[in-house]
CSV table of C-alpha atoms in Angstrom, one decimal:
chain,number,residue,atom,x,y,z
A,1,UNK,CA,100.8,91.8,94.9
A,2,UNK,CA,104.7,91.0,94.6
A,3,UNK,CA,105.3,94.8,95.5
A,4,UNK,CA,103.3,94.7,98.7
A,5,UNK,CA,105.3,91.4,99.6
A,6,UNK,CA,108.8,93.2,98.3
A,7,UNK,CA,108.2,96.5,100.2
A,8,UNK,CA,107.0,93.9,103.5
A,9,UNK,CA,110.7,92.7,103.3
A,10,UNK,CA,112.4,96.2,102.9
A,11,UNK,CA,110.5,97.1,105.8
A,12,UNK,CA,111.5,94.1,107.9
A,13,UNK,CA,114.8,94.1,106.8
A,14,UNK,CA,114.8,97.8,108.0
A,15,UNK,CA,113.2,96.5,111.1
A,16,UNK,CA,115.9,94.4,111.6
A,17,UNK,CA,118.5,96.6,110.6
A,18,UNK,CA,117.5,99.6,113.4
A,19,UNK,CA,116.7,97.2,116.1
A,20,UNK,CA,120.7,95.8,115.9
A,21,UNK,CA,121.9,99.5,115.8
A,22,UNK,CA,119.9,100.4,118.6
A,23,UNK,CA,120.6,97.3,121.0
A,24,UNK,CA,124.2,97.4,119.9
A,25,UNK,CA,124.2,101.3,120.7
A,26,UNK,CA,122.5,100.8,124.3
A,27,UNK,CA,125.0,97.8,124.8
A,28,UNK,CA,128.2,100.0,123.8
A,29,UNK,CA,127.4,102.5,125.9
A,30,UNK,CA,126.4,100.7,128.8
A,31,UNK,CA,130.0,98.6,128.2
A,32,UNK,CA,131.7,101.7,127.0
A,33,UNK,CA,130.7,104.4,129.6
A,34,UNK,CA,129.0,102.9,132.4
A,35,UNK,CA,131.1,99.4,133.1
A,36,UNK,CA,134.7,99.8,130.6
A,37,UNK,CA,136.4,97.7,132.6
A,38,UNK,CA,133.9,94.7,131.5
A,39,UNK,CA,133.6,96.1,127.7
A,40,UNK,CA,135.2,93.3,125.4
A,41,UNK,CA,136.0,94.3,121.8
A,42,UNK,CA,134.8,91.7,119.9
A,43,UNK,CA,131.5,93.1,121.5
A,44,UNK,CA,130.2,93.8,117.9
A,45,UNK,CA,130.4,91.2,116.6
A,46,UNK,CA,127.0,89.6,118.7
A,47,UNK,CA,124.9,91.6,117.1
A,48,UNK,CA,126.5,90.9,113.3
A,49,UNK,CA,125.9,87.4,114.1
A,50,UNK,CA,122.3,87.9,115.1
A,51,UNK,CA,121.7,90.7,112.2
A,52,UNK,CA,122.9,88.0,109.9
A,53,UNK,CA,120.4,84.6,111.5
A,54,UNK,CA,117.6,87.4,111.3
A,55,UNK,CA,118.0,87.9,107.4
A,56,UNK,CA,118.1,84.6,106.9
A,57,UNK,CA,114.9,83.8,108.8
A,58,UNK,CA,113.4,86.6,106.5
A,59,UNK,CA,113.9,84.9,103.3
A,60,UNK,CA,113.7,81.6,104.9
A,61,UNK,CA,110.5,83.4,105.5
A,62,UNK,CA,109.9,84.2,101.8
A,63,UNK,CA,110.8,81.2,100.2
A,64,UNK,CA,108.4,78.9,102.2
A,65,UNK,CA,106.0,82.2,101.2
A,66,UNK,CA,106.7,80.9,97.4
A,67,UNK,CA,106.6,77.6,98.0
A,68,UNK,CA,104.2,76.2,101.0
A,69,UNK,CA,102.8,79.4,102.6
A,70,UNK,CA,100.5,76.7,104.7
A,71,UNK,CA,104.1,75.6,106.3
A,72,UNK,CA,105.2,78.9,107.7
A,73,UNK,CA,105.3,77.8,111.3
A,74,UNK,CA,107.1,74.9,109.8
A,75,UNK,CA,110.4,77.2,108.7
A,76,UNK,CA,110.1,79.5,111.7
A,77,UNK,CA,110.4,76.9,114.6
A,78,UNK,CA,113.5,75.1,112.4
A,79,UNK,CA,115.5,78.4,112.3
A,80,UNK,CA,114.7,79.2,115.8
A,81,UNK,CA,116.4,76.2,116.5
A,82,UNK,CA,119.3,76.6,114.2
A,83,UNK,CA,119.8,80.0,116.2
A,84,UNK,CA,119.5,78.3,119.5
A,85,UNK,CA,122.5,75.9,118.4
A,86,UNK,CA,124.5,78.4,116.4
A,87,UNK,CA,124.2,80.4,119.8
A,88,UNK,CA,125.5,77.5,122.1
A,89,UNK,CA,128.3,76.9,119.6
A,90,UNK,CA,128.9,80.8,119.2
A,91,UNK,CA,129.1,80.6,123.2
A,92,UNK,CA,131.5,77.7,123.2
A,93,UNK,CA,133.8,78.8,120.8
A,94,UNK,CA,134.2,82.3,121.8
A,95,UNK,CA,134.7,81.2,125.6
A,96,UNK,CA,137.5,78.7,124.8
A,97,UNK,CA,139.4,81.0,122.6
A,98,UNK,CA,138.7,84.5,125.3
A,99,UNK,CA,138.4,83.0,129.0
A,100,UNK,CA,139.2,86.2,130.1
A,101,UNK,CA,135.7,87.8,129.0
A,102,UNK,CA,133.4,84.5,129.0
A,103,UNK,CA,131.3,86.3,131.8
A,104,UNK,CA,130.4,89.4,129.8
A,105,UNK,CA,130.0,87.7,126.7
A,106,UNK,CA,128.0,85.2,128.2
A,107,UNK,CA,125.4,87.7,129.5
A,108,UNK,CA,125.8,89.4,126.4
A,109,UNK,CA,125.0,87.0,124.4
A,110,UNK,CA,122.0,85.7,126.2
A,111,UNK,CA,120.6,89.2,126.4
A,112,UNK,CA,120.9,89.5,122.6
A,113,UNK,CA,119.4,86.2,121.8
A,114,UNK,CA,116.1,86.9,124.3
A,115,UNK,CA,115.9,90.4,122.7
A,116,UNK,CA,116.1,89.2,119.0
A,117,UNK,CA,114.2,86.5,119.3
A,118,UNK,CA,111.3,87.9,120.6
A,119,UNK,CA,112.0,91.3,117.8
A,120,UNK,CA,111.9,88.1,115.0
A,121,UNK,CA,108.7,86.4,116.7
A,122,UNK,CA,106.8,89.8,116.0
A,123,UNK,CA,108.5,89.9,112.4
A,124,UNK,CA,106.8,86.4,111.9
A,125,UNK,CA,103.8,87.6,113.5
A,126,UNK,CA,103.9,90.7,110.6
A,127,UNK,CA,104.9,88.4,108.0
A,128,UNK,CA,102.2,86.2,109.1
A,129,UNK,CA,99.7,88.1,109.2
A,130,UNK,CA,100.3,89.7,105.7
A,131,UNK,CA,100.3,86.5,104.3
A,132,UNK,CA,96.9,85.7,105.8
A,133,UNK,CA,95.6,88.9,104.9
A,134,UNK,CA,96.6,88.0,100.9
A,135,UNK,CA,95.2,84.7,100.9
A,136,UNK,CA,91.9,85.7,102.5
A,137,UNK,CA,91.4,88.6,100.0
A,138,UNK,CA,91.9,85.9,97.4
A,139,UNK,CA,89.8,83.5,98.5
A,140,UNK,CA,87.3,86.3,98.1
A,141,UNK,CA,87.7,87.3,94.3
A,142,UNK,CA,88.0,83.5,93.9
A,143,UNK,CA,84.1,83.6,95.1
């Protein structure tokens, strides 16, 4: 039973990992080649800050798993939350310091969080649903 929960986190952490490359790749290039006079360098850095919130809301995930599998829905609004503020803050922050791009980053950012944020609602929804599946099937052998 731990491998199946082990190999559910590989694969969501894989999950995760592709999505960032992917949304970071279509967001370079549309910066890079379609609109480089709005491309900001610290561009990157977005989605290392939302690669990073989305591991930890997959072993926030797992440790409530260990502990109070009943209480998922109680970790996964919290850290939605956490990322909402951490995202303000991010915004703030990075606007005071760079003026110059707040615009661009601004959009970026947003467009980032709504993506991710729904990408880590279907993770919960996976990891959910795995969960669900394991305690059903041992309710049944406890029968």
């Amino acid at each position: 039973m731990h491998k199946l929960l082990f190999k559910l986190k590989i694969k969501l952490f894989c999950l995760l990992s592709i999505a960032y490359v992917i949304v970071g790749v279509i967001g370079g290039f549309i910066f890079g080649l379609l609109i480089p006079e709005e491309y900001f360098g610290l561009f990157p850095v977005i989605g290392v800050f939302y690669w990073v919130l989305g591991l930890i809301l997959v072993v926030s995930l797992d440790r409530c798993r260990k502990t109070n599998p009943d209480k998922l829905m109680n970790t996964f609004m919290p850290n939605k939350t956490i990322k909402f503020v951490l995202t303000l803050l991010f915004l703030i922050l990075y606007t005071n310091f760079y003026p110059e791009v707040k615009m661009q980053f601004a959009i970026s950012l947003v467009c980032n969080f709504f993506i991710f944020s729904f990408l880590e609602m279907y993770i919960y929804f996976l990891y959910n649903k795995k969960i669900t599946q394991k305690k059903n099937r041992h309710e049944i052998h406890k029968q």
